[in-house]
Coordinates of C-alpha atoms in Angstrom, one line a residue:
M335 CA 0.0 0.0 0.0
Y336 CA 2.8 2.4 0.9
I337 CA 4.6 1.9 -2.5
Q338 CA 1.3 2.4 -4.3
N339 CA 0.7 5.7 -2.5
K340 CA 4.2 6.8 -3.1
R341 CA 3.8 6.3 -6.8
Y342 CA 0.7 8.4 -6.8
Y343 CA 2.5 11.1 -4.8
S344 CA 5.0 11.3 -7.6
L345 CA 2.1 11.8 -10.1
F346 CA 0.8 14.7 -8.1
G347 CA 4.4 16.0 -7.9
W348 CA 4.8 16.0 -11.7
V349 CA 1.4 17.6 -12.3
G350 CA 1.9 20.2 -9.5
F351 CA 5.4 21.1 -10.7
L352 CA 4.3 21.7 -14.3
I353 CA 1.3 23.7 -13.3
S354 CA 3.4 25.7 -10.9
V355 CA 6.1 26.5 -13.5
G356 CA 3.3 27.5 -16.0
Y357 CA 1.8 29.8 -13.3
F358 CA 5.2 31.4 -12.6
I359 CA 5.7 32.0 -16.3
G360 CA 2.3 33.6 -16.5
L361 CA 3.2 35.9 -13.7
I362 CA 6.4 37.1 -15.2
T363 CA 4.8 37.7 -18.7
K364 CA 1.5 39.3 -17.4
P365 CA 2.8 42.9 -17.5
S366 CA 3.7 42.6 -21.2
I367 CA 0.4 40.9 -22.0
D368 CA -1.5 43.7 -20.4
V369 CA 0.3 46.4 -22.4
W370 CA 2.2 45.2 -25.5
Y371 CA 0.1 42.2 -26.5
H372 CA -3.2 44.2 -26.5
E373 CA -1.7 46.7 -29.0
L374 CA -1.0 43.9 -31.6
Q375 CA -3.2 43.1 -34.6
R376 CA -4.5 39.7 -33.6
S377 CA -6.6 37.0 -35.4
A378 CA -10.3 37.1 -34.9
L379 CA -9.9 33.5 -33.6
T380 CA -7.9 34.7 -30.7
P381 CA -9.6 33.5 -27.5
P382 CA -10.4 35.8 -24.6
N383 CA -7.5 36.1 -22.2
F384 CA -9.2 34.1 -19.4
I385 CA -9.1 31.0 -21.6
F386 CA -5.3 30.8 -21.7
P387 CA -4.6 30.0 -18.0
V388 CA -7.5 27.5 -18.0
A389 CA -6.2 25.8 -21.1
W390 CA -2.6 25.7 -19.9
T391 CA -3.6 24.3 -16.5
L392 CA -5.3 21.4 -18.2
L393 CA -2.5 20.9 -20.7
Y394 CA 0.2 21.0 -18.0
G395 CA -1.8 18.5 -16.1
L396 CA -1.9 16.2 -19.1
L397 CA 1.9 16.7 -19.7
G398 CA 2.5 15.9 -16.0
V399 CA 0.6 12.6 -16.3
Y400 CA 2.5 11.9 -19.6
A401 CA 5.8 12.5 -17.8
W402 CA 4.8 10.4 -14.8
I403 CA 3.9 7.4 -17.0
L404 CA 7.1 7.9 -19.1
W405 CA 9.4 8.1 -16.0
N406 CA 7.6 5.6 -13.7
K407 CA 5.9 3.0 -15.8
L408 CA 8.0 2.5 -18.9
H409 CA 11.4 1.0 -18.3
N410 CA 12.2 -1.7 -20.9
V411 CA 11.3 -0.1 -24.2
D412 CA 14.1 1.2 -26.4
E413 CA 12.2 4.4 -27.3
T414 CA 11.8 5.4 -23.7
L415 CA 15.1 7.3 -23.5
I416 CA 14.4 9.0 -26.8
L417 CA 10.9 10.0 -25.6
K418 CA 12.4 11.4 -22.3
I419 CA 14.8 13.5 -24.3
L420 CA 12.2 14.7 -26.7
Y421 CA 9.8 15.4 -23.8
T422 CA 12.4 17.5 -22.0
V423 CA 13.4 19.4 -25.1
Q424 CA 9.8 20.3 -26.0
L425 CA 9.1 21.3 -22.4
V426 CA 12.1 23.6 -22.4
L427 CA 10.9 25.1 -25.7
N428 CA 7.4 25.4 -24.2
W429 CA 8.7 27.3 -21.2
S430 CA 10.9 29.6 -23.3
W431 CA 8.1 30.6 -25.7
S432 CA 6.3 33.0 -23.4
P433 CA 9.3 35.0 -22.4
V434 CA 10.6 35.1 -26.0
F435 CA 7.2 36.3 -27.3
F436 CA 5.8 38.4 -24.4
I437 CA 9.0 39.8 -22.8
Y438 CA 11.5 40.1 -25.7
H439 CA 8.8 40.6 -28.4
A440 CA 10.7 38.3 -30.7
I441 CA 7.7 37.1 -32.6
G442 CA 9.6 35.3 -35.4
V443 CA 11.8 33.4 -32.9
A444 CA 8.7 32.5 -30.9
L445 CA 7.1 31.2 -34.1
F446 CA 10.2 29.0 -34.8
I447 CA 9.9 27.7 -31.2
L448 CA 6.3 26.7 -31.8
I449 CA 7.1 25.0 -35.1
M450 CA 9.8 23.0 -33.3
M451 CA 7.4 22.1 -30.5
N452 CA 4.9 20.9 -33.1
I453 CA 7.5 18.7 -34.8
I454 CA 8.9 17.3 -31.6
T455 CA 5.4 16.5 -30.3
L456 CA 4.4 14.8 -33.5
I457 CA 7.6 12.7 -33.2
M458 CA 6.7 11.9 -29.6
M459 CA 3.2 10.8 -30.7
K460 CA 4.6 8.6 -33.5
L461 CA 7.2 6.9 -31.2
S462 CA 4.7 6.3 -28.4
W463 CA 1.9 5.1 -30.7
N464 CA 3.7 1.8 -31.4
H465 CA 4.4 0.8 -27.8
F466 CA 2.3 2.8 -25.4
R467 CA -0.7 4.3 -27.2
Q468 CA -2.1 6.0 -24.1
L469 CA 0.8 8.4 -24.1
S470 CA -0.2 9.5 -27.7
F471 CA -3.7 10.1 -26.6
L472 CA -2.5 12.2 -23.6
I473 CA -0.7 14.7 -25.8
I474 CA -3.4 15.1 -28.6
P475 CA -5.0 18.1 -26.8
Y476 CA -1.5 19.6 -26.3
L477 CA -0.6 19.2 -29.9
M478 CA -4.0 20.7 -31.0
W479 CA -3.4 23.7 -28.7
I480 CA 0.2 24.3 -29.9
M481 CA -0.9 24.0 -33.5
F482 CA -3.6 26.7 -32.8
A483 CA -1.0 28.8 -31.0
T484 CA 1.3 28.4 -34.0
Y485 CA -1.5 29.8 -36.2
L486 CA -2.0 32.7 -33.7
N487 CA 1.7 33.5 -33.6
L488 CA 2.0 33.3 -37.4
Y489 CA -0.9 35.8 -37.7
I490 CA 0.8 38.2 -35.4
W491 CA 4.1 37.8 -37.1
L492 CA 2.5 38.5 -40.5
Y493 CA 0.3 41.4 -39.5
N494 CA 2.5 43.3 -37.1

């Protein structure tokens, strides 16, 4: 029973950590969102601002479950190491996007980051599909959101 509980504590740890980092990034980028971002020409499909923290909380939760399964349940599959590396790289890219876009206003660099995130996430889905399909399903909402974010970023890059 203790080992089972310990395993689930690590699940809450992954989810809590990712949501906390996302919250912190939101705090440091908020001043720029309140001023600079609102002055930009944005797509008519841009959601209202309150949607973003809700969406990212859910997505970071799914990414936390993904990481927990990857690090705690999958041990004897060749692709596990590759998936861990890809996951880590896309997460670093994910965390870098907001400061690059909102603080440094490097719209083109931010677009490149999103394109790389899309490519890496697609590779992660492909690798996990063959051996542990539930991981692929966990990141479908994330992939859909970053594809949408790529469109929004592209629109801003083209029209500003």
